[in-house]
Short mmCIF file of C-alpha atoms in Angstrom, two decimals:
data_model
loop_
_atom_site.label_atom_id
_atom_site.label_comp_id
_atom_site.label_asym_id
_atom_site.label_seq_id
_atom_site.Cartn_x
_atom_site.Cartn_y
_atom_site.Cartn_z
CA UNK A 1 14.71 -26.57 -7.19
CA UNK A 2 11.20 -27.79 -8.32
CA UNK A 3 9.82 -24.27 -6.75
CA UNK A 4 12.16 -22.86 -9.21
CA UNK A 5 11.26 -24.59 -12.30
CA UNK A 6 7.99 -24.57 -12.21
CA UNK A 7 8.48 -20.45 -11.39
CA UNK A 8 10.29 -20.27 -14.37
CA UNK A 9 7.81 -21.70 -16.62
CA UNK A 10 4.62 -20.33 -14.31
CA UNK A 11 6.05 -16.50 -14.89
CA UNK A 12 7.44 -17.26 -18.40
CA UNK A 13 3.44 -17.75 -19.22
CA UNK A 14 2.25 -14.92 -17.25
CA UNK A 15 4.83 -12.08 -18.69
CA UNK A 16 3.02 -12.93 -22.43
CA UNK A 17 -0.51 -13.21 -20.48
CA UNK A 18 0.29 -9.63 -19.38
CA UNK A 19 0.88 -8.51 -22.36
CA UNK A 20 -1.96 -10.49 -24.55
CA UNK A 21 -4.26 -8.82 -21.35
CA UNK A 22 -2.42 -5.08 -22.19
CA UNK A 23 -4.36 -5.41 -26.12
CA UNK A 24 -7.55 -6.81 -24.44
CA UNK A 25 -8.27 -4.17 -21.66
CA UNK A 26 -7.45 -1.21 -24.12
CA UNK A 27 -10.03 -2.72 -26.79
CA UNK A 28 -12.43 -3.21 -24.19
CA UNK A 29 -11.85 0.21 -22.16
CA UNK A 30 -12.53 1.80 -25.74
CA UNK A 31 -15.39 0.60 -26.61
CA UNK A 32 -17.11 0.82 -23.48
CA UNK A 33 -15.33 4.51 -22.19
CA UNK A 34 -14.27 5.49 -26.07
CA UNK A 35 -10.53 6.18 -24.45
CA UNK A 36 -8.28 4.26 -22.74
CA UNK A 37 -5.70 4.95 -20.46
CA UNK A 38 -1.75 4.44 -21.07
CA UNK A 39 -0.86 1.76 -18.92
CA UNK A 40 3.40 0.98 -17.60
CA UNK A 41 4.05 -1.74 -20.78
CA UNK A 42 6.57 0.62 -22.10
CA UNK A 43 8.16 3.86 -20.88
CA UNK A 44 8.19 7.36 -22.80
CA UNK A 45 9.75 10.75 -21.73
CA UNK A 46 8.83 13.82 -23.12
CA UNK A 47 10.86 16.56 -21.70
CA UNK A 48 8.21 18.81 -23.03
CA UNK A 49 5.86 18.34 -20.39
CA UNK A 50 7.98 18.75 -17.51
CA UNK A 51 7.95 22.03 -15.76
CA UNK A 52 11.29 23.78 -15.66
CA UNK A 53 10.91 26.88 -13.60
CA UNK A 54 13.06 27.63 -10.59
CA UNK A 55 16.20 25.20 -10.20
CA UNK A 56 14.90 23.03 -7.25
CA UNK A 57 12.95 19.71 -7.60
CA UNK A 58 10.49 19.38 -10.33
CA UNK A 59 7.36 19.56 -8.97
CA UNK A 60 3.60 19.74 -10.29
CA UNK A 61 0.30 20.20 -8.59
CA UNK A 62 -1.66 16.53 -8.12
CA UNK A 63 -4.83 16.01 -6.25
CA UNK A 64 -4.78 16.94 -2.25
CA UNK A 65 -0.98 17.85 -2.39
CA UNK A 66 2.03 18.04 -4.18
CA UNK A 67 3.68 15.26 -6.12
CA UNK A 68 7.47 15.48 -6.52
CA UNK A 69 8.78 12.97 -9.67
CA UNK A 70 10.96 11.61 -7.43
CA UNK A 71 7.75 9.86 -5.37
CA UNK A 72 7.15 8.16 -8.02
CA UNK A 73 8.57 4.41 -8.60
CA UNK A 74 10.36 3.13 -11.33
CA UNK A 75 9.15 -0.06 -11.06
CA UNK A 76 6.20 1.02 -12.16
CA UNK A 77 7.72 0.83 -16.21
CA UNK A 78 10.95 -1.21 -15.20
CA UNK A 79 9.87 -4.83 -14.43
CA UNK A 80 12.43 -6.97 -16.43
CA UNK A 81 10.62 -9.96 -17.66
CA UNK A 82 11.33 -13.58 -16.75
CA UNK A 83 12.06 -14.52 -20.43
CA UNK A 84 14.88 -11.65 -20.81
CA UNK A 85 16.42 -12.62 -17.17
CA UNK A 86 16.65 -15.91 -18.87
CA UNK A 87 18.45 -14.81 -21.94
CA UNK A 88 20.90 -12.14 -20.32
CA UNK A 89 22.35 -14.91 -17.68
CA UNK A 90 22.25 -17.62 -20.45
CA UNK A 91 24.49 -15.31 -22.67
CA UNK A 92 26.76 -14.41 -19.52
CA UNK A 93 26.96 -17.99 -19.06
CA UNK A 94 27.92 -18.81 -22.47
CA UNK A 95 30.63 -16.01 -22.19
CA UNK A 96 32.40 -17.43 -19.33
CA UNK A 97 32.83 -20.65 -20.67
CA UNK A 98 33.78 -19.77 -24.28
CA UNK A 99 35.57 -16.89 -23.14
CA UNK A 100 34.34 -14.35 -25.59
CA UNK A 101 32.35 -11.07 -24.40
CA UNK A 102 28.56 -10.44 -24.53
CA UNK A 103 27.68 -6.72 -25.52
CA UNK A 104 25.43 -5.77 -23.15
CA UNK A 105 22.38 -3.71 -24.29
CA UNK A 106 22.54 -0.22 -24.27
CA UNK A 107 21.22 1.56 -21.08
CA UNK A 108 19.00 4.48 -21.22
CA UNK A 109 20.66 7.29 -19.91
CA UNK A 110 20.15 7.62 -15.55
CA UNK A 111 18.31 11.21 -16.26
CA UNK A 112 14.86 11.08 -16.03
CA UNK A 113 12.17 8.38 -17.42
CA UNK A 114 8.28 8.36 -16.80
CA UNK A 115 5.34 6.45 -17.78
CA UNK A 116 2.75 7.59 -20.46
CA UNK A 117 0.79 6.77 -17.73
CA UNK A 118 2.13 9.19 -14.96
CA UNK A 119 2.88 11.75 -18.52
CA UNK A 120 -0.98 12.00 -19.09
CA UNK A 121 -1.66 12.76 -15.54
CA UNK A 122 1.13 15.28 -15.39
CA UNK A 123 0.05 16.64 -18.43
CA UNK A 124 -3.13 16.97 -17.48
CA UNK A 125 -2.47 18.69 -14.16
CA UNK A 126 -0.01 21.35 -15.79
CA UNK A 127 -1.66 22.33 -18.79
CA UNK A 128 -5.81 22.55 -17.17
CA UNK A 129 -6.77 20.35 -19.39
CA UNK A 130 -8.94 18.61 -16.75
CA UNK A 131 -10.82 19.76 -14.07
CA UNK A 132 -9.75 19.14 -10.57
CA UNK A 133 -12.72 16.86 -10.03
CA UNK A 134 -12.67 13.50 -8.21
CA UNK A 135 -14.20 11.09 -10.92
CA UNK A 136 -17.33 9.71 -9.32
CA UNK A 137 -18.09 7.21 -11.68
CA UNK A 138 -15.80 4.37 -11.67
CA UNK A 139 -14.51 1.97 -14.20
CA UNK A 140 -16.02 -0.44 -15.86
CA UNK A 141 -14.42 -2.81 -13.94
CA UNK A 142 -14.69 -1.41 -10.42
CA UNK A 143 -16.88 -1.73 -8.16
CA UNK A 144 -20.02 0.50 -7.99
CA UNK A 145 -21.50 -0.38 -4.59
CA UNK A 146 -22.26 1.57 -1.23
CA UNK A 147 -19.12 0.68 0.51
CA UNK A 148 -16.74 0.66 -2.74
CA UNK A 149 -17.96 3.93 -4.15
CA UNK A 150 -20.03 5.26 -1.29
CA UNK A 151 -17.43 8.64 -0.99
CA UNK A 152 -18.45 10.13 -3.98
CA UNK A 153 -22.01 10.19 -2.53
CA UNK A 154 -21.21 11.79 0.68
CA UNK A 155 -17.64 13.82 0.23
CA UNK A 156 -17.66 17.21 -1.85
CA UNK A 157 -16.83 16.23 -5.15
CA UNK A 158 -13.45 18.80 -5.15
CA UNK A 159 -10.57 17.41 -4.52
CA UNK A 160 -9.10 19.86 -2.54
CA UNK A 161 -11.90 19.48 0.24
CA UNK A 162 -12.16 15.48 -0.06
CA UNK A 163 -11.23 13.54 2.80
CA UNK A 164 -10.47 9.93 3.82
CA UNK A 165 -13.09 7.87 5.88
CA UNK A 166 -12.34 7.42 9.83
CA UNK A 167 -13.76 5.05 11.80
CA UNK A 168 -13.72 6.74 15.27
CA UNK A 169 -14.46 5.53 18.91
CA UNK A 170 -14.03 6.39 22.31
CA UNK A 171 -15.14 9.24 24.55
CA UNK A 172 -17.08 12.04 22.23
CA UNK A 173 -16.76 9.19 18.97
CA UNK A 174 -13.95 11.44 17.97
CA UNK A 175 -15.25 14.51 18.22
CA UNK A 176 -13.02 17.17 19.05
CA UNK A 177 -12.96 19.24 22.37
CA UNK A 178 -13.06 16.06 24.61
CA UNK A 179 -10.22 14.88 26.97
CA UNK A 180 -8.72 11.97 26.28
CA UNK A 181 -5.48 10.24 24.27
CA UNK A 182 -6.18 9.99 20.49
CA UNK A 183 -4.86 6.58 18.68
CA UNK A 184 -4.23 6.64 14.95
CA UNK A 185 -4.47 3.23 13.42
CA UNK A 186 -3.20 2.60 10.12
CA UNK A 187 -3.77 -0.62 7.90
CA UNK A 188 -1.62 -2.43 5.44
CA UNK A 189 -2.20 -3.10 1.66
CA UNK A 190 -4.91 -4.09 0.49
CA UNK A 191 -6.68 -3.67 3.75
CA UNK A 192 -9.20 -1.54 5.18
CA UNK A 193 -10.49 0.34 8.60
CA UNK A 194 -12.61 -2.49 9.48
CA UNK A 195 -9.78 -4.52 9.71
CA UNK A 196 -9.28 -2.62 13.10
CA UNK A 197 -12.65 -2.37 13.85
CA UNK A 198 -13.70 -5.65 13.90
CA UNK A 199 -10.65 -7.29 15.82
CA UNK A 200 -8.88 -5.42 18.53
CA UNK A 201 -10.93 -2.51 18.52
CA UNK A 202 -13.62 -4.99 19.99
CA UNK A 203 -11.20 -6.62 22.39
CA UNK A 204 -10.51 -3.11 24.39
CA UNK A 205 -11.65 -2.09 28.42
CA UNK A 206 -14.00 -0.06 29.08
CA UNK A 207 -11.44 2.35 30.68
CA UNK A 208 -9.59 2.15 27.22
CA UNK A 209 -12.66 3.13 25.36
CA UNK A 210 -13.33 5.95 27.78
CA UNK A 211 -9.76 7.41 28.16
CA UNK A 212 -8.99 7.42 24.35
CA UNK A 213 -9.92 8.90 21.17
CA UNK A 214 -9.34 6.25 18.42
CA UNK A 215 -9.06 6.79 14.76
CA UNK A 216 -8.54 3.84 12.18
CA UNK A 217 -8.51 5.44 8.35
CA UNK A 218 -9.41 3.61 5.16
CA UNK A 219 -6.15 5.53 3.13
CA UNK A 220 -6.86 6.87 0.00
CA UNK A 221 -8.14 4.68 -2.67
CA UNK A 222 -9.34 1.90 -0.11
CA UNK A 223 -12.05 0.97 1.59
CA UNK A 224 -14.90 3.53 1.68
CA UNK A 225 -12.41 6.39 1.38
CA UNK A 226 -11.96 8.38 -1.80
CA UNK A 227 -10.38 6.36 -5.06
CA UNK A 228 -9.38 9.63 -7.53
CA UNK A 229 -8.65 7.56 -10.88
CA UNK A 230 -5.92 10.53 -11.78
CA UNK A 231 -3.97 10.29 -8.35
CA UNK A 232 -0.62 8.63 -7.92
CA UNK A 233 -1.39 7.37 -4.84
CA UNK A 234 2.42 8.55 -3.53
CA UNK A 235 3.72 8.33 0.15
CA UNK A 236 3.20 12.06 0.08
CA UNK A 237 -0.24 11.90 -1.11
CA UNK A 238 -1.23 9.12 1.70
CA UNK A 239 0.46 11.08 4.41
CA UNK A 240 -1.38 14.73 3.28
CA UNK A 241 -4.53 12.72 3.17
CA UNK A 242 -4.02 11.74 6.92
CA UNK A 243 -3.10 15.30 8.02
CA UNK A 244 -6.22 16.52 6.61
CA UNK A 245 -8.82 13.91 7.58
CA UNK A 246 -7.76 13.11 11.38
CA UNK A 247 -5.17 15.51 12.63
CA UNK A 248 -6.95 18.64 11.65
CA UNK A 249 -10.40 17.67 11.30
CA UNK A 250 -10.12 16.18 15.13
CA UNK A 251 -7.67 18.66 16.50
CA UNK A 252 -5.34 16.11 17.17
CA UNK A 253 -2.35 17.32 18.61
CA UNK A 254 -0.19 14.57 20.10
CA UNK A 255 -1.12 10.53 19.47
CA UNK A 256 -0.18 6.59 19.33
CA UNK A 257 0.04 5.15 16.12
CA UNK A 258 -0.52 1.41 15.60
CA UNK A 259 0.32 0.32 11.69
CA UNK A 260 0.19 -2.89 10.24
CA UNK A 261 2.56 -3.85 7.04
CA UNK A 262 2.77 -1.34 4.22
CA UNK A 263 1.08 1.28 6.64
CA UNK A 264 3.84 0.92 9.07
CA UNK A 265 5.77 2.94 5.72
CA UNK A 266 2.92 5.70 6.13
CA UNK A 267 3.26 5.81 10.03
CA UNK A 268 7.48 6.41 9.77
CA UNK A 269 7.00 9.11 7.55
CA UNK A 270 3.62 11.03 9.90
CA UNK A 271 6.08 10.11 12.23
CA UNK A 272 9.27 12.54 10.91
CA UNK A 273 6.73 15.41 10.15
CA UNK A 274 5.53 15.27 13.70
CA UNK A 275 8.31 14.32 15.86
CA UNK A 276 7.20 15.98 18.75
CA UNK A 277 3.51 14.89 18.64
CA UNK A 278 4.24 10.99 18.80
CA UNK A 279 3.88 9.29 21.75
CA UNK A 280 4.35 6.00 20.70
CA UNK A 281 5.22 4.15 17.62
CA UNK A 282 3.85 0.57 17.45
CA UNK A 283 4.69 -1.70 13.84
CA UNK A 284 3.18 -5.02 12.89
CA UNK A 285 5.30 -6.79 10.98
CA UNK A 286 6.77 -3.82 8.61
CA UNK A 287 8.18 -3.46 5.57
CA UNK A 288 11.88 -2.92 6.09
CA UNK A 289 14.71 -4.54 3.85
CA UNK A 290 18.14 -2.82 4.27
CA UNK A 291 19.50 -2.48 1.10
CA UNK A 292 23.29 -3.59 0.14
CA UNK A 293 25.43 -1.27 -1.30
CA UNK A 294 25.54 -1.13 -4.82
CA UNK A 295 21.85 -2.65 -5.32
CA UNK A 296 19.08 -0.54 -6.83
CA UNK A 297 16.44 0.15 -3.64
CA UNK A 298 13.53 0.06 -5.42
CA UNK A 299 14.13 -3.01 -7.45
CA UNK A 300 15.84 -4.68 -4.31
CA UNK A 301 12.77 -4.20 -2.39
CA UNK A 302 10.00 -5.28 -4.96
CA UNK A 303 12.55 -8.63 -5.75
CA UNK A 304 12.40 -9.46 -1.93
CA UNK A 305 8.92 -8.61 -1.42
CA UNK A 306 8.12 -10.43 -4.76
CA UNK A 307 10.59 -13.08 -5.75
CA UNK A 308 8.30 -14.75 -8.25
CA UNK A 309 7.78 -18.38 -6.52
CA UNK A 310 5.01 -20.14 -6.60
CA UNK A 311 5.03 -21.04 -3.15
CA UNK A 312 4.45 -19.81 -0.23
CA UNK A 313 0.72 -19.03 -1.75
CA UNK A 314 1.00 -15.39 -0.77
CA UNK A 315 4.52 -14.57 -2.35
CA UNK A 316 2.85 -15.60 -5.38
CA UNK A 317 0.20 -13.62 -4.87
CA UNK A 318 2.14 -10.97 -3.97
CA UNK A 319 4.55 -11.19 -7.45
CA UNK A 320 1.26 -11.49 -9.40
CA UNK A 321 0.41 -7.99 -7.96
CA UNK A 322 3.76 -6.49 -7.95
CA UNK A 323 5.02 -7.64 -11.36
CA UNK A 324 1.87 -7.76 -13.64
CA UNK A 325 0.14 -4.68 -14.16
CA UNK A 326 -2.85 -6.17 -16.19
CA UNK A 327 -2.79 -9.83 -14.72
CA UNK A 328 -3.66 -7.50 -10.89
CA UNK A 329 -6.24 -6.08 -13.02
CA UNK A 330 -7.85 -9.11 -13.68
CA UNK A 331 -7.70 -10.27 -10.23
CA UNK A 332 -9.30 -7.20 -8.86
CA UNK A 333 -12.11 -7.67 -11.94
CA UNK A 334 -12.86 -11.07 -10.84
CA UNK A 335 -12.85 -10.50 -6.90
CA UNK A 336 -13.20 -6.75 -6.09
CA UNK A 337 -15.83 -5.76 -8.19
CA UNK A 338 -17.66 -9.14 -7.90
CA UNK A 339 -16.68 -9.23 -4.09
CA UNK A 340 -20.68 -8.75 -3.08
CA UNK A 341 -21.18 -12.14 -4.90
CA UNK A 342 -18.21 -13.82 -2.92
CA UNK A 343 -20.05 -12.65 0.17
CA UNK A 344 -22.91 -14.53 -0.50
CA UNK A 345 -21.47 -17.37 -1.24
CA UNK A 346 -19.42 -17.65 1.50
CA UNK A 347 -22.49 -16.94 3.92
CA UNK A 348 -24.17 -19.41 1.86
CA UNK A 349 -22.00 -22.10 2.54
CA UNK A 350 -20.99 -20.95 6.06
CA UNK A 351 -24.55 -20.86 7.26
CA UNK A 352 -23.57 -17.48 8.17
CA UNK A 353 -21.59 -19.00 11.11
CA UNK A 354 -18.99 -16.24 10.88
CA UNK A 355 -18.45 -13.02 10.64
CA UNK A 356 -17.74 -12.14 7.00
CA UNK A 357 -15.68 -8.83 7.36
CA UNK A 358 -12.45 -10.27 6.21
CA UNK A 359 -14.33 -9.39 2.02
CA UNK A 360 -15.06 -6.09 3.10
CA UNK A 361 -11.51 -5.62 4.47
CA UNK A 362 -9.66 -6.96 1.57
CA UNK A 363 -12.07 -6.22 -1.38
CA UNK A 364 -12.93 -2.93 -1.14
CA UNK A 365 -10.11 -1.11 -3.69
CA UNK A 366 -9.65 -0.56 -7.00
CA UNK A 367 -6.60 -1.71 -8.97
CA UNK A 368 -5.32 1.90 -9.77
CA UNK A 369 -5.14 3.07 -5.94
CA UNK A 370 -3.52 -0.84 -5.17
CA UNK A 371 -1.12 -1.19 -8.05
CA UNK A 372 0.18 2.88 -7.42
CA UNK A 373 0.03 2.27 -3.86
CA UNK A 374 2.22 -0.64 -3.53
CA UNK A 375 4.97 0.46 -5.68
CA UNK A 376 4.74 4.51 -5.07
CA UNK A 377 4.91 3.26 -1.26
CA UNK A 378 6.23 0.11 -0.57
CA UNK A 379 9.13 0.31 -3.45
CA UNK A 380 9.49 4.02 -3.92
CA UNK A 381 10.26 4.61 0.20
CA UNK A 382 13.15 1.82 -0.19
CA UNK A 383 15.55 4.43 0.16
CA UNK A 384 13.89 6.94 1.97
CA UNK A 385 13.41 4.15 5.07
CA UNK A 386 17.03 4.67 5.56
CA UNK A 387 16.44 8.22 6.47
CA UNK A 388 13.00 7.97 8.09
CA UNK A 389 14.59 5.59 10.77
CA UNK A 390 17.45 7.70 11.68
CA UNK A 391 15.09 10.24 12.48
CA UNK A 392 13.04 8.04 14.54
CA UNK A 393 16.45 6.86 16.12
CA UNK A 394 18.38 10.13 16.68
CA UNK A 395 15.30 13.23 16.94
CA UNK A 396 12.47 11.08 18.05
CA UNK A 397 11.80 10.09 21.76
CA UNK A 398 8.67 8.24 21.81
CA UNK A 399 8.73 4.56 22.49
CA UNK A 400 8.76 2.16 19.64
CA UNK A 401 7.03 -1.57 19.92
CA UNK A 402 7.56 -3.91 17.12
CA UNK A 403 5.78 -6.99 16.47
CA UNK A 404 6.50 -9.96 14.38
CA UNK A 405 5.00 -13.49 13.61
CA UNK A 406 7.73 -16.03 13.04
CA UNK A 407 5.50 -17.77 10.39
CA UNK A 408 5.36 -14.92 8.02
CA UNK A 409 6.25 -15.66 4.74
CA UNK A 410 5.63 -12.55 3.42
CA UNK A 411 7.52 -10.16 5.41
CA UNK A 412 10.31 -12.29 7.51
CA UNK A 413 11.28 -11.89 10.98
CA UNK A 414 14.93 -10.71 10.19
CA UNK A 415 12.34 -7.28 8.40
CA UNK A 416 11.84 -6.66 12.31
CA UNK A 417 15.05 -7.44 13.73
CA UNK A 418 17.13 -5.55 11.33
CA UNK A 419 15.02 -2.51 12.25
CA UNK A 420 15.66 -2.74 15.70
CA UNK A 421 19.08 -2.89 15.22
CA UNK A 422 18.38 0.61 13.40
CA UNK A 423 16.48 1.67 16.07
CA UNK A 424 18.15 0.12 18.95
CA UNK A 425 15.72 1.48 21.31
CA UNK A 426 13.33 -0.36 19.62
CA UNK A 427 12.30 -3.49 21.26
CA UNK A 428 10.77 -6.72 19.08
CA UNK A 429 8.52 -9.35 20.24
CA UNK A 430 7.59 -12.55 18.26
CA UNK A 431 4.53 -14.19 17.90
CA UNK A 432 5.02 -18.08 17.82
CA UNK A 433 3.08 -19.29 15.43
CA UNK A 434 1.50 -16.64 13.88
CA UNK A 435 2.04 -14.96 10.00
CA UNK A 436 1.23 -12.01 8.39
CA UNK A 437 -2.32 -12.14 8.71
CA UNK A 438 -3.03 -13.94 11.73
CA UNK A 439 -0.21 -11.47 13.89
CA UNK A 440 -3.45 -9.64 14.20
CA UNK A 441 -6.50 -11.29 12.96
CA UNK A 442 -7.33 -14.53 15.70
CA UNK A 443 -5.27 -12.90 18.76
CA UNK A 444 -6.78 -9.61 18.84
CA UNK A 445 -7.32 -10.09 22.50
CA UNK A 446 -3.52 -10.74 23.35
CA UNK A 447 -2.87 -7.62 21.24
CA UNK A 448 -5.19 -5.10 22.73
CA UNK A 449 -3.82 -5.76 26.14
CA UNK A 450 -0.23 -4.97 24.21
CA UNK A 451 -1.46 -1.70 23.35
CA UNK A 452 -3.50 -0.54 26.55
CA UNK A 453 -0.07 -1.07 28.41
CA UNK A 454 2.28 0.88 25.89
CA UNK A 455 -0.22 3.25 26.31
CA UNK A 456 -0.27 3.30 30.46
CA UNK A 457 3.19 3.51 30.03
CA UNK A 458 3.58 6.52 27.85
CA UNK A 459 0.72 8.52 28.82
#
């Protein structure tokens, strides 16, 4: 109950921050960039600006690939507001006791809505008004530094050729023409390559290291990878961008995948485009909520992922990012751009004792590519999971490992349980005592001996 109340009050004063932050950031993006950008505050359609040729799915060119309307999320312009939650079940309430009716508000009509903000891209993309160029300057309030921004320095500056950063080892680093079994890793939100890199990748043989190829990608818009400020950053998008960077690039043609959290999304769906080139399917901790009949997926998913509580610390910090577009903002102002700083500090006061990757890992974004990343892939696939697992189940073949820590208060257990009983093949192990950081990050050991022997056994 007191979790609730002070929730109530806590997001009461954040839905006006948001929107006192909404005036603030468009002031200040004009007189620094003389524009600003429509943001999600309110929704506008303009049927005028969506193509209409041929009768199948409306689709316009964006970035490396195509981007169907359907990809994106309508949470993105359709997060209902503590204070109006408030008032709609206080009038329902009064209604059932006074028995009188409460005219609800009228509802849009369930056609087609979409953000000024997805409107200018699309209108961009259809009409040539801007080039196909990947901006390299960033924001204002980005960060500018060798790791953050360090792809528009090194990748060709067209989108069409850009490509995400791998971090490869094993026999040949990668390179292609070597024998060996290639290993794609895939992080979670907010996350990074390094992530990988600096935990189990460490922990593996020799013989592992010499026997296979493995590939851990920052996904588009994080780490050192590319951050486009006009892409969507859609499930399609991050699934293209994979194709392109490891698959082709390494002439990858069969492969493990290991995926933590949201990137355990972007593995199902590699996953259905290439069911005969999987060998093994391995998810930590994933995403999955069924969804009851007669709920909204989307809005389901982001209420379960985000409930608005201000405890557990990281389901707070997870509504913060899920429900407030310019309050996220902030937060990636004060720590992502300034995360060189943090660094410091913490060696500072550390005595440089440990190993500070753990800023690189979860620092090195901008808010565009994490706020249109977590809803145009964690919410937007709500439905499509449905699908993606029947696949796995009924035209896939390759073993699938799932594991879980029974502390995480993120993503619960049940997430893992009620996809094996999707996937009945599927088997689920538990990690006493672990959550959804530390189910890789302090047993990296334990893990990489997982991994080598789902390997041995599907090789």
């Amino acid at each position: 109950m007191l979790n609730s109340v002070v929730g109530f009050f806590v997001f009461c004063f954040l839905d006006v921050l948001d929107i006192v932050l909404c005036l603030v950031y468009k002031l200040i993006d004009y007189a620094i960039e003389a524009e600003w950008k429509p943001c999600y505050c309110c929704s506008s359609y303009d049927k005028s600006m969506v193509p209409t040729a041929g009768a199948g799915p409306k689709v316009v060119s964006l970035c490396s690939t195509k981007l169907q309307l359907e990809d994106v999320s309508d949470t993105l312009y359709c997060r209902p507001s503590r204070v109006a939650e408030f008032s709609r079940k206080a009038a329902a309430a009064v209604a059932a006791s006074t028995g009188t009716s409460v005219k609800s508000p009228a509802q849009p009509a369930a056609s087609f809505a979409v953000s000024a903000n997805v409107m200018e891209v699309l209108r961009g993309k259809i009409y040539g008004r801007r080039k196909r160029l990947l901006q390299s300057i960033p924001r204002w309030s980005d960060c500018d530094c060798k790791v953050c921004n360090s792809w528009s320095r090194s990748s060709s500056p067209v989108v069409g050729d850009s490509r995400l950063y791998v971090h490869a080892d094993g026999p040949g680093d990668g390179r292609p023409g070597t024998t060996s079994t290639d290993v794609l890793f895939i992080h979670g939100f907010i996350s990074s390559s390094t992530l990988w890199a600096e935990t189990v990748f460490q922990e593996f043989t020799e013989e592992t290291r010499s026997r296979h190829r493995l590939f851990a990608v920052d996904l588009l818009g994080f780490g050192r990878s590319p951050k486009p400020a006009d892409s969507l950053y859609t499930l399609r998008e991050h699934v293209d961008m994979i194709e392109k960077s490891v698959l082709q690039v390494h002439d990858v043609k069969s492969f493990h995948i290991v995926a933590h959290s949201l990137g355990c999304i972007i593995a199902l769906a590699l996953a259905v485009r290439h069911p005969n080139a999987v060998k093994s399917l391995t998810l930590l901790s994933p995403p999955y909520f069924p969804v009851p009949r007669g709920e909204e997926p989307t809005q389901f998913v982001m209420r379960r992922v985000a409930p608005r509580r201000v405890w557990p610390a990281i389901v707070f910090g997870a509504s913060m990012a899920c429900w407030y577009e310019h309050v996220s903002r902030t937060i990636c102002l004060l720590i992502c751009k300034n995360h060189r700083i943090w660094d410091f500090l913490l060696k500072f006061f550390t005595r440089n004792r440990i190993r500070m990757f753990m800023v690189e890992v979860f620092m090195s974004h901008t808010h565009n590519a994490a706020w249109h990343t977590l809803h145009n892939v964690l919410f937007a696939s709500a439905e499509r999971m449905e699908r993606y697992l029947e696949t796995v189940r009924e035209k896939l073949s390759c073993d699938v490992r799932v594991f879980h820590g029974d502390g995480d208060e993120l993503l619960p257990v049940e997430c893992s349980y009620d996809l094996a009983a999707k996937v009945p093949r599927a088997r689920v192990k538990v990690f006493q005592k672990k959550d959804h950081v530390t189910i890789l990050v302090g047993q990296q050991r334990a893990l990489a001996r997982e991994l080598e022997q789902i390997w041995r056994d599907n090789s």
